[in-house]
Each structure stands twice: as structure tokens, then as C-alpha cells.
Amino acid sequence: MDHPIVNPVRLGAVDYLNVRPLVAGLDDEPMFSLRFDAPSVCATLLGNGEIDLGMIPTIAYQYREGYRVVPGAAIGSEGPVASVALFTKVPLAKIGRVASDTSSNTSVALLRVLAAERFRISPDLIPAAPDLAAMIAQADAALLIGDPALFADHAAMGLEKIDLGAEWTAMTGLPFVWAFWAGCDGAIDERGVARLQRARREGEADSDAIADAYATAYAQRTGLTADTALARRYLRDNIKYDLGEREAAAIERFHAAARQAGIITRAEPLRYFRA
């Protein structure tokens, strides 16, 4: 029996390659309306009630009470992530000023945690638009996320690339979860959850085609080179879409460290929508 769609669930997704397998086919799905924004914007839109469900940075789960998470679908990594990195022109120990990508919430928090627990540095973080050349001109290093970090030719700029996903896993032995679907209780029903989980499975299975199409569109849109082979490897090897027990443990570890560092004031456990 068909179920009528009265009001589609307003989805806010991240405007990067890594989310595309999670939204495979959803642009033609009547139960959803879909828009793409920077991760930090997704969190703001959700907090303002302008979307019902957002692919929000994991740190943003603690910004307000009442959020629930869609189980079994997230943007994560274990080891190198390739698309979240500190690009530096000086040795790590000498970094004093970092231009930090305004698109990011979780990555800025992770950098602060790693700076305190692993790097043993205390840099000043200066918010900046995601333009690596402009960022590195005003600071010792730049924190960049998403496609600009993935496709940046840092070697040509004489920069070292420090992968934050790799640093986290080396420090903790855990994966890292960068973003997940979250919304207020009641924002999505079991049918909607099942559809998002199916999109994830279908997108993972078709990741090469998704990477090819996205790299071509990215190059056309930005005028920048987007290596198709790199895009394929990224979706196959770097990005993990699981949200199970190990991922939940990693999120708990991250939230606890962020609270200890004074980045957030609460570290509530994850609560999930019914599946």
C-alpha cells in the first residue's frame, strides 16, 4: 500500500563529494526535499528550523538538546581521511597561527583537541574563507576541509599536509565520524530512516560513477583540476559510511575531549531515530 507524502522531509546535505553516496537518488525522492550547504551552515539551518534533518558536524549534536541521529549512515574515516587537513609552511611544533576554514565546526574542534593532546601546541585560530593560498598568506598553517582540501596541490605550494583523520586514529585507535544525519525527535519516521539507509547502500555500490560525475562537475563549476582517479580512491578507501558501535565510541571519546577542552559544555550520549 502506498503512503501519501503530505510534507516532504527537508534534508540539508553537505556540499562535498563525500556526501554524494549518502544522497544517491534522493533528489528524485518524493518523501524528501534536498539542499546542499557547507557543514557549518547545515548545523545553523537545523538549529533555526529551516531544515528537518541535516548532515551536521558531529560536534553540533551537543549544541542543543533533543536531537536524534539516523542510525547506520554517516561520513567517517579510519586513518587518513584526505579531505580534512592542516596545511603548514613551518614545522608543526612552530605553528603559532592557523587560518581555520569557516565551513567547519567539527574539524576546528578536532584540531583544538589534537593540538592539546597530540601536537602539544597552542595556536591562535583565525577564521578564514576556504582559499588555501589566501589562508597560508596570513598564517603559519591553514585548516581546510572538504573538496578544497582533497583536491589541493599542496606540494606545488611547498606545504606539508597533516591529515587530521590519520592523527586522530593514531592517537586513539578509533575511527572518526565527521558528520551524520540529525534532527529533532519526530523529524523522520521509520520509512524515512530506511530510505536513507538504502540510499547509503546504493551510493556505496555506485561510488565510482558518483566520483566521476562529481569530479567533472566540480572542475566545470570551479575551474580547478579535480582528479577523477583521486575522487574514486577517496570514496572507496578514505570515507567510511558506518555508524555502529565503534563509531559511537569514537564520537563519545571526541565529545568528551571537546568538553574537557572547553569547546562544548555538554557531552550527552547519542540518541537515535527508530529504524
C-alpha atoms as a printed R data frame, in Angstrom:
    type eleno elety resid chain resno      x      y       z
1   ATOM     1    CA   MET     A     1  0.000  0.000   0.000
2   ATOM     2    CA   ASP     A     2  1.370  3.404  -0.957
3   ATOM     3    CA   HIS     A     3  1.786  6.041   1.725
4   ATOM     4    CA   PRO     A     4  0.892  9.574   0.637
5   ATOM     5    CA   ILE     A     5  3.594 12.205   1.078
6   ATOM     6    CA   VAL     A     6  1.998 15.208   2.762
7   ATOM     7    CA   ASN     A     7  5.050 17.310   3.555
8   ATOM     8    CA   PRO     A     8  8.440 16.096   2.355
9   ATOM     9    CA   VAL     A     9 11.241 15.951   4.908
10  ATOM    10    CA   ARG     A    10 13.563 18.889   4.306
11  ATOM    11    CA   LEU     A    11 17.093 17.486   4.080
12  ATOM    12    CA   GLY     A    12 20.188 19.643   4.357
13  ATOM    13    CA   ALA     A    13 23.266 17.864   2.994
14  ATOM    14    CA   VAL     A    14 26.932 18.798   2.901
15  ATOM    15    CA   ASP     A    15 28.062 20.292  -0.411
16  ATOM    16    CA   TYR     A    16 31.086 17.992  -0.826
17  ATOM    17    CA   LEU     A    17 31.922 14.833  -2.728
18  ATOM    18    CA   ASN     A    18 31.881 12.716   0.429
19  ATOM    19    CA   VAL     A    19 28.122 13.098   0.973
20  ATOM    20    CA   ARG     A    20 27.053 12.164  -2.546
21  ATOM    21    CA   PRO     A    21 26.864  8.393  -1.925
22  ATOM    22    CA   LEU     A    22 24.560  9.095   1.038
23  ATOM    23    CA   VAL     A    23 22.055 11.011  -1.073
24  ATOM    24    CA   ALA     A    24 22.075  8.775  -4.157
25  ATOM    25    CA   GLY     A    25 18.663  9.034  -5.779
26  ATOM    26    CA   LEU     A    26 17.175 11.296  -3.112
27  ATOM    27    CA   ASP     A    27 16.854 14.317  -5.414
28  ATOM    28    CA   ASP     A    28 14.022 12.436  -7.172
29  ATOM    29    CA   GLU     A    29 12.520 11.012  -3.970
30  ATOM    30    CA   PRO     A    30  9.054 12.490  -3.175
31  ATOM    31    CA   MET     A    31  9.423 11.973   0.566
32  ATOM    32    CA   PHE     A    32 12.402 14.377   0.675
33  ATOM    33    CA   SER     A    33 13.396 17.818  -0.488
34  ATOM    34    CA   LEU     A    34 17.163 18.239  -0.690
35  ATOM    35    CA   ARG     A    35 19.556 21.164  -0.479
36  ATOM    36    CA   PHE     A    36 23.358 21.410  -0.208
37  ATOM    37    CA   ASP     A    37 25.369 23.724   2.043
38  ATOM    38    CA   ALA     A    38 28.641 23.893   3.975
39  ATOM    39    CA   PRO     A    39 28.691 21.704   7.125
40  ATOM    40    CA   SER     A    40 28.541 24.682   9.490
41  ATOM    41    CA   VAL     A    41 25.578 26.070   7.537
42  ATOM    42    CA   CYS     A    42 23.745 22.734   7.817
43  ATOM    43    CA   ALA     A    43 24.056 22.972  11.600
44  ATOM    44    CA   THR     A    44 22.742 26.540  11.605
45  ATOM    45    CA   LEU     A    45 19.819 25.710   9.327
46  ATOM    46    CA   LEU     A    46 18.831 22.793  11.551
47  ATOM    47    CA   GLY     A    47 19.095 24.893  14.697
48  ATOM    48    CA   ASN     A    48 16.890 27.551  13.094
49  ATOM    49    CA   GLY     A    49 14.279 25.031  11.984
50  ATOM    50    CA   GLU     A    50 14.868 25.754   8.292
51  ATOM    51    CA   ILE     A    51 15.516 22.070   7.582
52  ATOM    52    CA   ASP     A    52 14.119 18.989   9.306
53  ATOM    53    CA   LEU     A    53 17.172 16.770   9.051
54  ATOM    54    CA   GLY     A    54 20.741 17.876   8.497
55  ATOM    55    CA   MET     A    55 24.059 16.227   7.720
56  ATOM    56    CA   ILE     A    56 25.551 18.148  10.617
57  ATOM    57    CA   PRO     A    57 29.082 18.156  12.049
58  ATOM    58    CA   THR     A    58 29.198 15.664  14.910
59  ATOM    59    CA   ILE     A    59 30.202 18.392  17.385
60  ATOM    60    CA   ALA     A    60 26.939 20.200  16.576
61  ATOM    61    CA   TYR     A    61 24.956 17.356  18.165
62  ATOM    62    CA   GLN     A    62 25.894 18.910  21.503
63  ATOM    63    CA   TYR     A    63 24.789 22.423  20.555
64  ATOM    64    CA   ARG     A    64 21.217 21.830  21.674
65  ATOM    65    CA   GLU     A    65 19.090 19.225  23.413
66  ATOM    66    CA   GLY     A    66 16.594 16.989  21.674
67  ATOM    67    CA   TYR     A    67 18.485 15.896  18.579
68  ATOM    68    CA   ARG     A    68 18.320 12.320  17.352
69  ATOM    69    CA   VAL     A    69 20.577 10.611  14.836
70  ATOM    70    CA   VAL     A    70 19.784  8.367  11.884
71  ATOM    71    CA   PRO     A    71 21.473  5.012  12.589
72  ATOM    72    CA   GLY     A    72 23.706  3.290  10.074
73  ATOM    73    CA   ALA     A    73 24.733  6.234   7.906
74  ATOM    74    CA   ALA     A    74 27.462  8.818   8.490
75  ATOM    75    CA   ILE     A    75 30.555 10.401   6.983
76  ATOM    76    CA   GLY     A    76 33.553  8.910   8.730
77  ATOM    77    CA   SER     A    77 37.088  7.648   8.269
78  ATOM    78    CA   GLU     A    78 39.591  5.357   9.917
79  ATOM    79    CA   GLY     A    79 43.119  6.508   9.324
80  ATOM    80    CA   PRO     A    80 43.707  9.116   6.603
81  ATOM    81    CA   VAL     A    81 40.580 10.968   5.526
82  ATOM    82    CA   ALA     A    82 42.364 13.052   2.836
83  ATOM    83    CA   SER     A    83 39.816 15.879   2.976
84  ATOM    84    CA   VAL     A    84 40.442 17.348   6.446
85  ATOM    85    CA   ALA     A    85 43.972 18.575   6.906
86  ATOM    86    CA   LEU     A    86 46.318 21.116   8.353
87  ATOM    87    CA   PHE     A    87 48.468 22.589   5.582
88  ATOM    88    CA   THR     A    88 51.596 24.137   7.051
89  ATOM    89    CA   LYS     A    89 54.593 26.083   5.781
90  ATOM    90    CA   VAL     A    90 56.505 25.710   9.057
91  ATOM    91    CA   PRO     A    91 57.333 22.679  11.226
92  ATOM    92    CA   LEU     A    92 54.374 21.501  13.290
93  ATOM    93    CA   ALA     A    93 55.996 22.485  16.597
94  ATOM    94    CA   LYS     A    94 56.426 26.071  15.361
95  ATOM    95    CA   ILE     A    95 52.839 26.702  14.239
96  ATOM    96    CA   GLY     A    96 51.578 29.784  16.059
97  ATOM    97    CA   ARG     A    97 48.733 30.977  13.861
98  ATOM    98    CA   VAL     A    98 46.230 28.874  11.904
99  ATOM    99    CA   ALA     A    99 43.712 30.166   9.383
100 ATOM   100    CA   SER     A   100 40.707 27.918  10.033
101 ATOM   101    CA   ASP     A   101 38.049 27.099   7.460
102 ATOM   102    CA   THR     A   102 34.752 28.810   8.313
103 ATOM   103    CA   SER     A   103 32.918 25.909   6.636
104 ATOM   104    CA   SER     A   104 33.840 23.674   9.547
105 ATOM   105    CA   ASN     A   105 32.775 23.095  13.143
106 ATOM   106    CA   THR     A   106 33.892 19.549  13.905
107 ATOM   107    CA   SER     A   107 37.287 19.903  12.228
108 ATOM   108    CA   VAL     A   108 38.104 23.063  14.168
109 ATOM   109    CA   ALA     A   109 37.162 21.277  17.386
110 ATOM   110    CA   LEU     A   110 39.250 18.257  16.392
111 ATOM   111    CA   LEU     A   111 42.250 20.458  15.656
112 ATOM   112    CA   ARG     A   112 41.953 22.005  19.101
113 ATOM   113    CA   VAL     A   113 41.777 18.542  20.693
114 ATOM   114    CA   LEU     A   114 44.757 17.260  18.702
115 ATOM   115    CA   ALA     A   115 46.740 20.434  19.376
116 ATOM   116    CA   ALA     A   116 46.318 19.903  23.108
117 ATOM   117    CA   GLU     A   117 46.575 16.111  23.352
118 ATOM   118    CA   ARG     A   118 48.888 15.137  20.499
119 ATOM   119    CA   PHE     A   119 50.717 18.068  18.919
120 ATOM   120    CA   ARG     A   120 51.381 19.933  22.200
121 ATOM   121    CA   ILE     A   121 50.902 23.337  20.607
122 ATOM   122    CA   SER     A   122 48.504 26.207  21.319
123 ATOM   123    CA   PRO     A   123 47.967 28.049  18.031
124 ATOM   124    CA   ASP     A   124 45.719 31.036  17.535
125 ATOM   125    CA   LEU     A   125 42.844 30.114  15.214
126 ATOM   126    CA   ILE     A   126 41.800 32.810  12.761
127 ATOM   127    CA   PRO     A   127 38.516 32.187  10.870
128 ATOM   128    CA   ALA     A   128 39.019 32.383   7.109
129 ATOM   129    CA   ALA     A   129 37.229 31.581   3.876
130 ATOM   130    CA   PRO     A   130 38.353 28.266   2.316
131 ATOM   131    CA   ASP     A   131 41.010 29.599  -0.056
132 ATOM   132    CA   LEU     A   132 44.310 27.868   0.666
133 ATOM   133    CA   ALA     A   133 46.575 30.449  -0.971
134 ATOM   134    CA   ALA     A   134 44.904 33.349   0.846
135 ATOM   135    CA   MET     A   135 44.838 31.439   4.126
136 ATOM   136    CA   ILE     A   136 48.505 30.488   4.075
137 ATOM   137    CA   ALA     A   137 49.452 34.071   3.210
138 ATOM   138    CA   GLN     A   138 48.112 35.263   6.581
139 ATOM   139    CA   ALA     A   139 49.105 32.384   8.854
140 ATOM   140    CA   ASP     A   140 51.669 29.665   9.501
141 ATOM   141    CA   ALA     A   141 49.157 26.994   8.569
142 ATOM   142    CA   ALA     A   142 45.644 26.534   7.229
143 ATOM   143    CA   LEU     A   143 42.919 24.135   8.337
144 ATOM   144    CA   LEU     A   144 40.950 23.196   5.256
145 ATOM   145    CA   ILE     A   145 38.135 20.693   4.781
146 ATOM   146    CA   GLY     A   146 36.122 19.045   2.033
147 ATOM   147    CA   ASP     A   147 36.803 19.256  -1.690
148 ATOM   148    CA   PRO     A   148 39.267 22.179  -1.407
149 ATOM   149    CA   ALA     A   149 41.430 20.066   0.931
150 ATOM   150    CA   LEU     A   150 41.068 16.905  -1.134
151 ATOM   151    CA   PHE     A   151 41.998 18.445  -4.477
152 ATOM   152    CA   ALA     A   152 44.591 20.984  -3.252
153 ATOM   153    CA   ASP     A   153 48.036 20.678  -4.853
154 ATOM   154    CA   HIS     A   154 49.830 21.398  -1.597
155 ATOM   155    CA   ALA     A   155 53.189 20.094  -2.796
156 ATOM   156    CA   ALA     A   156 53.251 22.709  -5.556
157 ATOM   157    CA   MET     A   157 52.750 25.345  -2.851
158 ATOM   158    CA   GLY     A   158 55.571 23.972  -0.722
159 ATOM   159    CA   LEU     A   159 53.239 22.919   2.082
160 ATOM   160    CA   GLU     A   160 53.155 19.886   4.337
161 ATOM   161    CA   LYS     A   161 49.740 18.211   4.648
162 ATOM   162    CA   ILE     A   162 48.903 16.839   8.100
163 ATOM   163    CA   ASP     A   163 45.825 14.606   7.847
164 ATOM   164    CA   LEU     A   164 43.646 15.060  10.926
165 ATOM   165    CA   GLY     A   165 41.830 11.773  10.428
166 ATOM   166    CA   ALA     A   166 45.125  9.908  10.459
167 ATOM   167    CA   GLU     A   167 46.299 11.807  13.545
168 ATOM   168    CA   TRP     A   168 43.097 11.021  15.458
169 ATOM   169    CA   THR     A   169 43.251  7.299  14.673
170 ATOM   170    CA   ALA     A   170 46.958  7.179  15.557
171 ATOM   171    CA   MET     A   171 46.173  8.797  18.900
172 ATOM   172    CA   THR     A   172 43.039  6.836  19.832
173 ATOM   173    CA   GLY     A   173 42.947  3.675  17.716
174 ATOM   174    CA   LEU     A   174 39.402  4.680  16.755
175 ATOM   175    CA   PRO     A   175 37.653  5.831  13.613
176 ATOM   176    CA   PHE     A   176 36.424  9.402  13.389
177 ATOM   177    CA   VAL     A   177 32.902 10.474  12.474
178 ATOM   178    CA   TRP     A   178 32.787 13.854  10.784
179 ATOM   179    CA   ALA     A   179 29.063 14.259  10.206
180 ATOM   180    CA   PHE     A   180 25.749 12.409  10.434
181 ATOM   181    CA   TRP     A   181 22.049 12.875   9.769
182 ATOM   182    CA   ALA     A   182 20.432 14.501  12.800
183 ATOM   183    CA   GLY     A   183 17.199 16.285  13.622
184 ATOM   184    CA   CYS     A   184 14.640 16.813  16.331
185 ATOM   185    CA   ASP     A   185 12.611 13.918  17.646
186 ATOM   186    CA   GLY     A   186  9.814 13.143  15.190
187 ATOM   187    CA   ALA     A   187 11.546 14.744  12.212
188 ATOM   188    CA   ILE     A   188 11.584 11.450  10.304
189 ATOM   189    CA   ASP     A   189  9.741  8.140  10.590
190 ATOM   190    CA   GLU     A   190 10.933  4.574  10.147
191 ATOM   191    CA   ARG     A   191 10.184  4.633   6.418
192 ATOM   192    CA   GLY     A   192 12.353  7.717   6.018
193 ATOM   193    CA   VAL     A   193 15.187  6.161   8.009
194 ATOM   194    CA   ALA     A   194 15.013  3.023   5.875
195 ATOM   195    CA   ARG     A   195 15.123  5.124   2.702
196 ATOM   196    CA   LEU     A   196 18.235  6.981   3.870
197 ATOM   197    CA   GLN     A   197 19.908  3.703   4.744
198 ATOM   198    CA   ARG     A   198 19.048  2.314   1.302
199 ATOM   199    CA   ALA     A   199 20.481  5.433  -0.347
200 ATOM   200    CA   ARG     A   200 23.721  4.781   1.512
201 ATOM   201    CA   ARG     A   201 23.923  1.182   0.292
202 ATOM   202    CA   GLU     A   202 23.147  2.123  -3.300
203 ATOM   203    CA   GLY     A   203 25.549  5.054  -3.245
204 ATOM   204    CA   GLU     A   204 28.430  2.976  -1.906
205 ATOM   205    CA   ALA     A   205 27.815  0.377  -4.612
206 ATOM   206    CA   ASP     A   206 27.916  3.080  -7.296
207 ATOM   207    CA   SER     A   207 30.737  5.173  -5.830
208 ATOM   208    CA   ASP     A   208 32.987  5.146  -8.909
209 ATOM   209    CA   ALA     A   209 30.260  6.584 -11.144
210 ATOM   210    CA   ILE     A   210 29.371  9.135  -8.464
211 ATOM   211    CA   ALA     A   211 33.035 10.177  -8.190
212 ATOM   212    CA   ASP     A   212 33.400 10.527 -11.964
213 ATOM   213    CA   ALA     A   213 30.308 12.694 -12.331
214 ATOM   214    CA   TYR     A   214 31.176 14.850  -9.348
215 ATOM   215    CA   ALA     A   215 34.799 15.448 -10.367
216 ATOM   216    CA   THR     A   216 33.683 16.586 -13.818
217 ATOM   217    CA   ALA     A   217 31.039 18.919 -12.390
218 ATOM   218    CA   TYR     A   218 33.465 20.274  -9.777
219 ATOM   219    CA   ALA     A   219 36.046 21.157 -12.406
220 ATOM   220    CA   GLN     A   220 33.426 22.862 -14.546
221 ATOM   221    CA   ARG     A   221 31.995 24.788 -11.597
222 ATOM   222    CA   THR     A   222 35.265 25.940 -10.060
223 ATOM   223    CA   GLY     A   223 37.707 25.935 -12.961
224 ATOM   224    CA   LEU     A   224 40.049 23.880 -10.778
225 ATOM   225    CA   THR     A   225 41.519 20.493 -11.559
226 ATOM   226    CA   ALA     A   226 39.665 17.587  -9.985
227 ATOM   227    CA   ASP     A   227 41.488 14.264 -10.349
228 ATOM   228    CA   THR     A   228 38.884 11.603 -11.164
229 ATOM   229    CA   ALA     A   229 41.123  8.750 -10.009
230 ATOM   230    CA   LEU     A   230 41.701 10.568  -6.722
231 ATOM   231    CA   ALA     A   231 37.951 11.097  -6.294
232 ATOM   232    CA   ARG     A   232 37.345  7.384  -6.846
233 ATOM   233    CA   ARG     A   233 40.024  6.324  -4.357
234 ATOM   234    CA   TYR     A   234 38.704  8.817  -1.832
235 ATOM   235    CA   LEU     A   235 35.188  7.392  -1.809
236 ATOM   236    CA   ARG     A   236 36.403  3.782  -1.888
237 ATOM   237    CA   ASP     A   237 39.332  3.941   0.531
238 ATOM   238    CA   ASN     A   238 39.145  7.029   2.738
239 ATOM   239    CA   ILE     A   239 35.485  7.623   3.501
240 ATOM   240    CA   LYS     A   240 33.566  5.160   5.663
241 ATOM   241    CA   TYR     A   241 29.790  5.344   5.961
242 ATOM   242    CA   ASP     A   242 29.252  3.108   9.001
243 ATOM   243    CA   LEU     A   243 27.652  4.303  12.210
244 ATOM   244    CA   GLY     A   244 27.923  1.340  14.551
245 ATOM   245    CA   GLU     A   245 29.341  0.623  17.984
246 ATOM   246    CA   ARG     A   246 32.963  1.589  17.225
247 ATOM   247    CA   GLU     A   247 31.859  4.817  15.571
248 ATOM   248    CA   ALA     A   248 29.612  5.654  18.532
249 ATOM   249    CA   ALA     A   249 32.549  5.023  20.884
250 ATOM   250    CA   ALA     A   250 34.705  7.348  18.782
251 ATOM   251    CA   ILE     A   251 32.075 10.087  18.921
252 ATOM   252    CA   GLU     A   252 31.810  9.686  22.695
253 ATOM   253    CA   ARG     A   253 35.604  9.965  23.015
254 ATOM   254    CA   PHE     A   254 35.649 13.078  20.817
255 ATOM   255    CA   HIS     A   255 32.790 14.783  22.638
256 ATOM   256    CA   ALA     A   256 34.416 14.070  26.000
257 ATOM   257    CA   ALA     A   257 37.720 15.541  24.797
258 ATOM   258    CA   ALA     A   258 35.945 18.588  23.365
259 ATOM   259    CA   ARG     A   259 34.168 19.140  26.654
260 ATOM   260    CA   GLN     A   260 37.437 18.770  28.566
261 ATOM   261    CA   ALA     A   261 38.970 21.401  26.276
262 ATOM   262    CA   GLY     A   262 36.082 23.793  26.891
263 ATOM   263    CA   ILE     A   263 34.832 23.627  23.307
264 ATOM   264    CA   ILE     A   264 31.386 22.373  24.346
265 ATOM   265    CA   THR     A   265 29.622 22.460  27.695
266 ATOM   266    CA   ARG     A   266 27.810 19.130  27.461
267 ATOM   267    CA   ALA     A   267 28.594 15.650  26.159
268 ATOM   268    CA   GLU     A   268 25.292 13.803  26.002
269 ATOM   269    CA   PRO     A   269 25.168 10.271  24.570
270 ATOM   270    CA   LEU     A   270 23.750  9.726  21.103
271 ATOM   271    CA   ARG     A   271 20.059  9.039  20.760
272 ATOM   272    CA   TYR     A   272 18.725  7.536  17.556
273 ATOM   273    CA   PHE     A   273 15.610  7.632  15.439
274 ATOM   274    CA   ARG     A   274 13.773  4.324  15.332
275 ATOM   275    CA   ALA     A   275 14.771  2.127  12.403
